[in-house]
Coordinates of C-alpha atoms and ligand atoms in Angstrom, one line a residue:
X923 CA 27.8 -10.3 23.0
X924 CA 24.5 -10.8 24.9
X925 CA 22.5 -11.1 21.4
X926 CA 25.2 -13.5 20.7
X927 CA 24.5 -17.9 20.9
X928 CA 27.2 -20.1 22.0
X929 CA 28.3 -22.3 18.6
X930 CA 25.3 -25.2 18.9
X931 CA 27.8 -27.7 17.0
X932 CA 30.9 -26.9 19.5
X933 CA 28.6 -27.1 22.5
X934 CA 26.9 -30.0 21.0
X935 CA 30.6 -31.7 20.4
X936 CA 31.5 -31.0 23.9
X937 CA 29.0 -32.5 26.2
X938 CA 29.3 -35.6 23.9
X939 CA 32.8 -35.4 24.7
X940 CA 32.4 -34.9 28.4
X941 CA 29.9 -37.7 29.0
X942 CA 32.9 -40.3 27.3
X943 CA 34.9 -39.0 29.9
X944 CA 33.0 -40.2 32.0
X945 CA 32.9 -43.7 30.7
X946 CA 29.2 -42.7 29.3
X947 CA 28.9 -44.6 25.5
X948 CA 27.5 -42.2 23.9
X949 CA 27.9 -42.1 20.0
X950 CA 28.4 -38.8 18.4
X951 CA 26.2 -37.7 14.8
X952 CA 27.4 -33.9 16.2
X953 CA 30.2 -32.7 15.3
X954 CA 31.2 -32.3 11.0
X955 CA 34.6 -34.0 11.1
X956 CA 36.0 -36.8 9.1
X957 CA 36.6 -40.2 11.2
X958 CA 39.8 -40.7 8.7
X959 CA 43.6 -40.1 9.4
X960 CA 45.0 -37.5 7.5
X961 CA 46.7 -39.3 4.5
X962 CA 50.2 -40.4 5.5
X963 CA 51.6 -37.9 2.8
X964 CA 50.2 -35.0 4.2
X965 CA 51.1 -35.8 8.0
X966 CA 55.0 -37.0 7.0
X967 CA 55.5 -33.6 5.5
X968 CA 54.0 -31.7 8.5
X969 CA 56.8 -33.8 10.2
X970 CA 59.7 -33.1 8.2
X971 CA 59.1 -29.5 8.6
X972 CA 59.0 -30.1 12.4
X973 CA 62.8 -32.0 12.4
X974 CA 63.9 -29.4 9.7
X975 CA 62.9 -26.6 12.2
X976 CA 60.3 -25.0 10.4
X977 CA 58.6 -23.8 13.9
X978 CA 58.6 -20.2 13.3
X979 CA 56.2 -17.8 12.5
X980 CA 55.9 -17.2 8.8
X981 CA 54.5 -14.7 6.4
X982 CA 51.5 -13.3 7.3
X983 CA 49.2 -14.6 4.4
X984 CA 51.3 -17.1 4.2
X985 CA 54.4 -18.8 2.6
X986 CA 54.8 -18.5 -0.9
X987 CA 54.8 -22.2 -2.2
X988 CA 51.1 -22.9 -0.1
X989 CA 49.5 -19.3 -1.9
X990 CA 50.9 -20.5 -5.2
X991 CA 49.7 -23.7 -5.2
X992 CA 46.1 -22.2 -4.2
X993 CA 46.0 -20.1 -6.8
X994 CA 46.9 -22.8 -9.2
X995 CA 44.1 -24.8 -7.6
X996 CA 41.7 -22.2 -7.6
X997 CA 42.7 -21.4 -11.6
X998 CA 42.3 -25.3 -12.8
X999 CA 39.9 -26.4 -10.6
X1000 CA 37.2 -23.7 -9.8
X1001 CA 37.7 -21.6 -13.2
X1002 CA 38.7 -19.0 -10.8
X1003 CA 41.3 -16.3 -12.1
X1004 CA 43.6 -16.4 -9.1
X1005 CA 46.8 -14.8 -7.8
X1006 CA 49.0 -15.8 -5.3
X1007 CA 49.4 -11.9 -3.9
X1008 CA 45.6 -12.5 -3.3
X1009 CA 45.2 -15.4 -1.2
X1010 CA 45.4 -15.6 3.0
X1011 CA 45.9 -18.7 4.2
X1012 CA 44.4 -19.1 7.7
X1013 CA 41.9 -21.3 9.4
X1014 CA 38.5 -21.5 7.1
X1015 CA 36.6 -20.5 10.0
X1016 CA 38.7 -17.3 11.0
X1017 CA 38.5 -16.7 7.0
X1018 CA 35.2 -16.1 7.2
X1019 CA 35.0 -14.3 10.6
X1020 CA 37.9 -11.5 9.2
X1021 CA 35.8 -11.6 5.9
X1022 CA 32.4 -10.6 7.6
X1023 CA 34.2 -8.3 10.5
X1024 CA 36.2 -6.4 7.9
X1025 CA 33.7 -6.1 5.1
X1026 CA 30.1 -5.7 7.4
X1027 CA 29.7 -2.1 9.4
X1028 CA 27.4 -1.2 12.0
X1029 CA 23.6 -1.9 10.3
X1030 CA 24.8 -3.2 6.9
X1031 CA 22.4 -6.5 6.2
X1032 CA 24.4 -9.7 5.5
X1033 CA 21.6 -12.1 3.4
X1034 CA 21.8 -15.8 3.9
X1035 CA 20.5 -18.8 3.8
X1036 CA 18.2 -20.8 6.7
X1037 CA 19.0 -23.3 7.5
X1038 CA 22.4 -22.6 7.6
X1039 CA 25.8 -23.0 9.6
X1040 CA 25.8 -22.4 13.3
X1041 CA 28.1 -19.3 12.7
X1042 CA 27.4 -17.1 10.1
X1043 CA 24.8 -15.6 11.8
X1044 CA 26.8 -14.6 15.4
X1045 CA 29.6 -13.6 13.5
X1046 CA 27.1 -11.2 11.7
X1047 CA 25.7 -10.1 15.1
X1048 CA 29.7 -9.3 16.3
X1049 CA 30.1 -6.9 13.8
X1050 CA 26.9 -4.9 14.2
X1051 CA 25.6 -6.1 10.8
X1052 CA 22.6 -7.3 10.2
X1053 CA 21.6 -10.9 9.7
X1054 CA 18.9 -11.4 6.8
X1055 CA 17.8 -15.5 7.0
X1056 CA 16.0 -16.3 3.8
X1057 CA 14.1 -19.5 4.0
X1058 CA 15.9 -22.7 2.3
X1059 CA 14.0 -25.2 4.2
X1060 CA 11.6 -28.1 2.0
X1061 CA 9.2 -25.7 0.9
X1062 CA 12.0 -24.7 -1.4
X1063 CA 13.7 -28.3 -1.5
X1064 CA 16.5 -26.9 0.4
X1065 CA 17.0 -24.5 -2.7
X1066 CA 18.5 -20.6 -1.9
X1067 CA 17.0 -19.1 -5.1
X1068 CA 17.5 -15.5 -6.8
X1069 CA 13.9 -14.8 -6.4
X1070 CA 13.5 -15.5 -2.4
X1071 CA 17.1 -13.3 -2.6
X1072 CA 15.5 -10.4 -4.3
X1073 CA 13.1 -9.8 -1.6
X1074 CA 15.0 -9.4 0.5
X1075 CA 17.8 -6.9 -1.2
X1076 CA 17.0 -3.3 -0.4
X1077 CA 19.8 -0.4 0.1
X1078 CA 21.9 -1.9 3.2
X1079 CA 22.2 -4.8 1.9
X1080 CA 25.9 -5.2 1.7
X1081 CA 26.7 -9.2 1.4
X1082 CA 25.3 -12.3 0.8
X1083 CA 26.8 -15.8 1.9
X1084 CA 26.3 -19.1 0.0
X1085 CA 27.7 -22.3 1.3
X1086 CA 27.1 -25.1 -1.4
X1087 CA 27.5 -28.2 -0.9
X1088 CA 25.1 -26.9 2.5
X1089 CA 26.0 -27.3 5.7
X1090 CA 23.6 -29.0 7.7
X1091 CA 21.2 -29.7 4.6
X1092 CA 23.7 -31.2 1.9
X1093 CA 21.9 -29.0 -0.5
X1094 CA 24.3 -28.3 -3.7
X1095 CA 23.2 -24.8 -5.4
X1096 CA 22.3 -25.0 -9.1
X1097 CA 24.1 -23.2 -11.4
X1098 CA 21.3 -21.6 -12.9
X1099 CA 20.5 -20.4 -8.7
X1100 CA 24.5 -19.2 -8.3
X1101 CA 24.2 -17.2 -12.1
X1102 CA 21.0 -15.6 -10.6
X1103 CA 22.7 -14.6 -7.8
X1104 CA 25.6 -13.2 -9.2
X1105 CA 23.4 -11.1 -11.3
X1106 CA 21.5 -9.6 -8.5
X1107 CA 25.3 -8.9 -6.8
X1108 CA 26.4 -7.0 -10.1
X1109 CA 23.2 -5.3 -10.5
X1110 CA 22.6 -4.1 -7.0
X1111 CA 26.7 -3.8 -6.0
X1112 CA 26.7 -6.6 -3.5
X1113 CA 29.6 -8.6 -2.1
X1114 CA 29.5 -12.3 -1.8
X1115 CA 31.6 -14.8 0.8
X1116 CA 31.3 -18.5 -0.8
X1117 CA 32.0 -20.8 1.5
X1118 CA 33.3 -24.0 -0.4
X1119 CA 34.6 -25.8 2.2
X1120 CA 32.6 -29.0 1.0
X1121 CA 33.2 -28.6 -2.1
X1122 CA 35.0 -32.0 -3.0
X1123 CA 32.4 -34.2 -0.7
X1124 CA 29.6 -34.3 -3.6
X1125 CA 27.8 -36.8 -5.1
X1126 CA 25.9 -36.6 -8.2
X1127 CA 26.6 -32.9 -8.5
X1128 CA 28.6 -30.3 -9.6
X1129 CA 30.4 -27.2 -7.8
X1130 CA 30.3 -23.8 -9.0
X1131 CA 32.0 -20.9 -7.7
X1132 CA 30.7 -17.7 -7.6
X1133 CA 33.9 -15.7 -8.1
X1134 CA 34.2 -17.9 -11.9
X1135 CA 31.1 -15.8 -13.0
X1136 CA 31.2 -12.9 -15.1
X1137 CA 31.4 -9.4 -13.3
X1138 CA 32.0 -11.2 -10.0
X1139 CA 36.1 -11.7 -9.3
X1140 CA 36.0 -8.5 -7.7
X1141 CA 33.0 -9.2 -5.1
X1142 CA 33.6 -12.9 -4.0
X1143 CA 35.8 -13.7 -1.0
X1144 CA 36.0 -17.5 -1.9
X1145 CA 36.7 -19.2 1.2
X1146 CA 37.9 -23.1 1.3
X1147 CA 40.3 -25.5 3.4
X1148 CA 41.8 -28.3 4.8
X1149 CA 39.8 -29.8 7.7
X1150 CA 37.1 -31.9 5.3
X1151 CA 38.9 -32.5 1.7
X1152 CA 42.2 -33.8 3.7
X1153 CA 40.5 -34.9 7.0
X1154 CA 42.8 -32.2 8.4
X1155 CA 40.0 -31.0 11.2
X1156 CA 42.8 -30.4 13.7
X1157 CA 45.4 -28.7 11.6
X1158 CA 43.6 -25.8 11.2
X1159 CA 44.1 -24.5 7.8
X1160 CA 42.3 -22.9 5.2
X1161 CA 42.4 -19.9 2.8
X1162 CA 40.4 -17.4 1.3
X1163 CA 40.5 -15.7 -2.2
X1164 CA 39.7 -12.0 -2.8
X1165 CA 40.8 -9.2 -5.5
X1166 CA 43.5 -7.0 -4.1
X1167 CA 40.5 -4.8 -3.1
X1168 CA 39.1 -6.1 -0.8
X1169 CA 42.0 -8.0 0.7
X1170 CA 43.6 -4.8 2.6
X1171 CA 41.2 -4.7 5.3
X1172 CA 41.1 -8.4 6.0
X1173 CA 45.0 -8.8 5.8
X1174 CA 45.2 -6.3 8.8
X1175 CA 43.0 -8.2 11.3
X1176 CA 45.2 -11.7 10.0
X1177 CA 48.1 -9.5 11.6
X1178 CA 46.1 -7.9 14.6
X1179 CA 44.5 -11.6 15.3
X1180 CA 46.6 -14.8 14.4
X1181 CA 49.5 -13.1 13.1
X1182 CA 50.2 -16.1 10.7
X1183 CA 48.9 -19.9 10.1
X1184 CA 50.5 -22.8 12.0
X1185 CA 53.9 -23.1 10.4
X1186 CA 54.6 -27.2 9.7
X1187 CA 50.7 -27.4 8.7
X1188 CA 50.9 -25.2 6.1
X1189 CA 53.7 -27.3 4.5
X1190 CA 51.4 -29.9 5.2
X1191 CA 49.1 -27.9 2.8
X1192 CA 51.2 -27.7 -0.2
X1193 CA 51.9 -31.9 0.3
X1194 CA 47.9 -31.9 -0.1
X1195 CA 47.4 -30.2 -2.9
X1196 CA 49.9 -31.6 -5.1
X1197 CA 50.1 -35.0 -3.8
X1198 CA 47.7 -37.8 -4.9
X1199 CA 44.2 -37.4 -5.2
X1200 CA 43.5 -40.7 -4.4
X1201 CA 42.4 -40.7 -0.2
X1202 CA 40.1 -38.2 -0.8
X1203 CA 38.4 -39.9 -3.7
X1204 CA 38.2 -43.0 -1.3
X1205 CA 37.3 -41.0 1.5
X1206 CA 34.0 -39.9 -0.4
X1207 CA 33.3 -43.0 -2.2
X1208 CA 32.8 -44.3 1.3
X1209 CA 31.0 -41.0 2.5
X1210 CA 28.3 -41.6 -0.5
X1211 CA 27.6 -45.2 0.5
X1212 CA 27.1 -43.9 4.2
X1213 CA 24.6 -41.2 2.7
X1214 CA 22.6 -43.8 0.8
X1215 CA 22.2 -46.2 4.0
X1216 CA 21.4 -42.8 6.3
X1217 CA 18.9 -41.9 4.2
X1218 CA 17.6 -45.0 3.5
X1219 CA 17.2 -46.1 7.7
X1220 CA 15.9 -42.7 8.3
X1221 CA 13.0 -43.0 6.3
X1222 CA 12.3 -46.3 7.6
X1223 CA 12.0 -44.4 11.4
X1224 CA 8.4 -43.3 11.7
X1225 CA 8.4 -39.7 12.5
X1226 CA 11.8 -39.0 10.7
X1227 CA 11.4 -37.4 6.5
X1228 CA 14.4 -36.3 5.0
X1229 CA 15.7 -35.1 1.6
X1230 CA 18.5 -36.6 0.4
X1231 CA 21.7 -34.6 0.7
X1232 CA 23.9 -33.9 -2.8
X1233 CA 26.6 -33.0 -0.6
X1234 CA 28.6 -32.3 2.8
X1235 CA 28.3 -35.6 5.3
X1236 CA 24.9 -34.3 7.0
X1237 CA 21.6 -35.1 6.8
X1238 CA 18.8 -33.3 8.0
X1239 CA 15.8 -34.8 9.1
X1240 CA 12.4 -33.0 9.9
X1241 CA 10.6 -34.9 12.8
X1242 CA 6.7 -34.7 13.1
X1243 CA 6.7 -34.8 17.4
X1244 CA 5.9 -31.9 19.6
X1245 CA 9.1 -31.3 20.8
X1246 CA 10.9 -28.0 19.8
X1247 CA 14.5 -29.3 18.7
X1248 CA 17.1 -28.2 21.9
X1249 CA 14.6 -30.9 24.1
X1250 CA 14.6 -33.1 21.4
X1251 CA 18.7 -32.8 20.9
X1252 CA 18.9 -33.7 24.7
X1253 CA 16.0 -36.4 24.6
X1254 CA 18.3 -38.3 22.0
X1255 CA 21.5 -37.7 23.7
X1256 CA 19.9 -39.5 27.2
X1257 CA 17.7 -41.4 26.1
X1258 CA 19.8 -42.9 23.0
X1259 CA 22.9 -42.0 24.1
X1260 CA 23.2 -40.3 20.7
X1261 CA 24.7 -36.6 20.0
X1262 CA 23.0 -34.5 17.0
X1263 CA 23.0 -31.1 16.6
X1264 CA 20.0 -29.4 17.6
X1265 CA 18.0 -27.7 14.0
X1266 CA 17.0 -24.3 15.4
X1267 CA 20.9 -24.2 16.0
X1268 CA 21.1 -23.5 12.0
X1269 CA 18.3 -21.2 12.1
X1270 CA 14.4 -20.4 12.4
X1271 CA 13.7 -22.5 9.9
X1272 CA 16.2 -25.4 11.1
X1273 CA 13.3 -26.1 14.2
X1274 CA 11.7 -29.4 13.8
X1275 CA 14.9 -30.7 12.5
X1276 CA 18.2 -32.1 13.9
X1277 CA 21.5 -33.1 11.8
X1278 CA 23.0 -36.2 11.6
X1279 CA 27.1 -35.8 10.7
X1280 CA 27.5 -39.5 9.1
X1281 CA 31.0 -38.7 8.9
X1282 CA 31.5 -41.5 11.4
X1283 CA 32.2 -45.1 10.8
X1284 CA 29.2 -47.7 9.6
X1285 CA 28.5 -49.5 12.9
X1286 CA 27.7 -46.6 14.8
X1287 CA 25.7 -45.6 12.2
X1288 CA 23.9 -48.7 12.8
X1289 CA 24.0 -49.0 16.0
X1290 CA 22.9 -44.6 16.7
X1291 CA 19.8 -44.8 14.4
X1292 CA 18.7 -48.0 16.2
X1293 CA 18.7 -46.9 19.4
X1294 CA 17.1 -42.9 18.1
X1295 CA 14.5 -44.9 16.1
X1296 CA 13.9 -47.0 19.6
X1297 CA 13.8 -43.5 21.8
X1298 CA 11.3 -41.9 19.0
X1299 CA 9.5 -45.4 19.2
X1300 CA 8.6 -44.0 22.8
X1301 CA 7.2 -40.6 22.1
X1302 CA 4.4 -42.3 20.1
Ligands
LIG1163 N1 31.7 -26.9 10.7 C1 31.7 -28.1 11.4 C2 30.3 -28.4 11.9 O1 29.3 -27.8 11.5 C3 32.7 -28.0 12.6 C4 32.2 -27.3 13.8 C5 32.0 -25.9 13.5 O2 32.9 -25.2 13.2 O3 30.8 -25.5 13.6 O4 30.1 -29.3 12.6

């Protein structure tokens, strides 16, 4: 565990934390979680199956009416030819962690993109694989392209992770970039994990999964959930997708780790899916308008560049001071009373950089990049 970081968003999320406790007003860009209540359908369900006594543990991958109705999503929605029998429902992040751990052996590479999220790469490093960053920064406009994946393929390379819409840089793959991809996984045997979990919080832009490509059902572990789409951050419930084989091995760690998801949340789940799609359209109608005015303010700070984000609720801004970005996440957090997430925490190529989670209400918005542009005011 020694070659292993600390998650920079958690740790980022918990000092912000701890200094409200202490009656400190700080105002928190750091952590990527909806400031919205869980739509009143989705919670009154949860508490029905808490009064009807539905506290118990429950299937392993999980009960029959949530799997079928992510199947169904997955069919209509992501062109994705799904089965119940093939779904796990479990938290997204512990999707991905008994994806990687149960697919990645001791010196197998694992390609993905930098920036990228905080986790991908530890989890990597607990299984004894290999991480392989390829660069995704500017210079590419935030692109993870076939070509720059190519380079780096060679015969232990085992998997390759794509998260689009891109968490911290917004970035929302091309299709042309995810066909390319796919190729390179059929033509050099590869597995893929897609991480979709922002896939409804787009703008402008369209999702496409891997796993809907041709040759690929049987190499993508499609991985989605609740926490974003359904403001469910708390719930913790998510799913993945994978043929039968490949499931096997990732079942048995579900039933050596968690056992099952949370009972009463996972009825929750099936009142999200099939209930209205209206909060969530709402929800990012609102996200989009706080994207145009982040990105507007932050290129009115001097110092501060970013490119505007298709996707997610982050933005990432490069800043042009001489201050690597762990200093420069703890300048702004006690000088501006503001909590980012530090850039080098998403990578090499995330130095220079910090993200901004809008997913926070308008005012603070207003009020954070006032006082950041004031503390970068003072750095000259
Ligand atoms: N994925 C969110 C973020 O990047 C939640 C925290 C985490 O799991 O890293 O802020």
């Amino acid at each position: 565990m020694s070659s292993v970081v600390e998650s920079g968003t958690v740790r980022m999320a918990d000092r912000v934390k701890e200094l409200k406790s202490r009656g400190i007003d700080v105002i928190s860009f750091s952590i990527g979680e909806p400031d919205f209540p869980t739509p009143q359908h989705i919670v009154d369900e949860g508490i029905s199956a808490l009064r009807a006594g539905f506290t118990k543990y429950t299937p392993s991958a999980g009960i029959p009416e949530l799997r079928e109705a992510i199947a169904e999503k997955l069919r209509s929605e992501n062109g994705i030819d799904a089965k119940p029998s093939e779904i796990i429902v479990t938290p997204t992040k512990h999707a991905i962690f008994m994806a990687v751990l149960a697919l990645v052996d001791r010196g197998s590479e694992v390609i993905m993109p930098d920036p990228a999220w905080v986790s991908y790469e530890p989890m990597v490093r607990i299984s004894e694989g290999v991480p392989v960053p390829v660069r995704a920064d500017e210079e590419t406009s935030f692109r993870l392209t076939p070509e720059l994946v190519a380079e780096k393929i060679n015969d232990r390379t085992r998997l390759i992770i794509l998260n689009s819409p891109c968490n911290p840089t917004g970035a929302v793959m091309k299709k042309e970039d995810v066909a390319g991809i796919c190729e390179l996984a059929v033509d050099y045997d590869l597995l893929v994990i897609s991480d979709e979990i922002y896939e409804k919080i787009i703008y402008d832009a369209a999702n496409h999964s891997p796993a809907s490509f041709e040759g690929m059902r049987d190499r993508v572990i499609t991985v989605n959930g609740f926490s974003k789409t359904y403001s469910m951050t708390g719930w913790r419930l998510g799913y993945l997708h994978a043929d039968a084989g490949l499931l096997g091995g990732i079942q048995k760690i579900q039933t050596h780790s968690i056992t099952c998801a949370t009972s009463f949340a996972q009825k929750a789940g099936v009142a999200a899916l099939k209930g209205p799609k209206m909060p969530v359209e709402k929800m990012v109608a609102e996200f989009r308008k706080r994207r145009d005015f982040v990105v507007r303010r932050i290129r009115e700070i001097e110092g501060l560049s970013v490119v505007e984000p298709k996707g997610a609720f982050y933005a990432f801004p490069r800043y042009a001071f001489e201050m690597d970005s762990e200093k420069m996440g703890t300048y702004l957090l006690d000088e501006a009373h503001v909590g980012v997430t530090p850039g080098s925490s998403f990578g090499k190529f995330g130095e220079n950089h910090f993200r901004i989670s809008y997913a926070t209400d308008m005012q603070s918005l207003e009020k954070g990049l006032d006082a950041v542009e004031k503390a970068l005011g003072k750095l000259g």
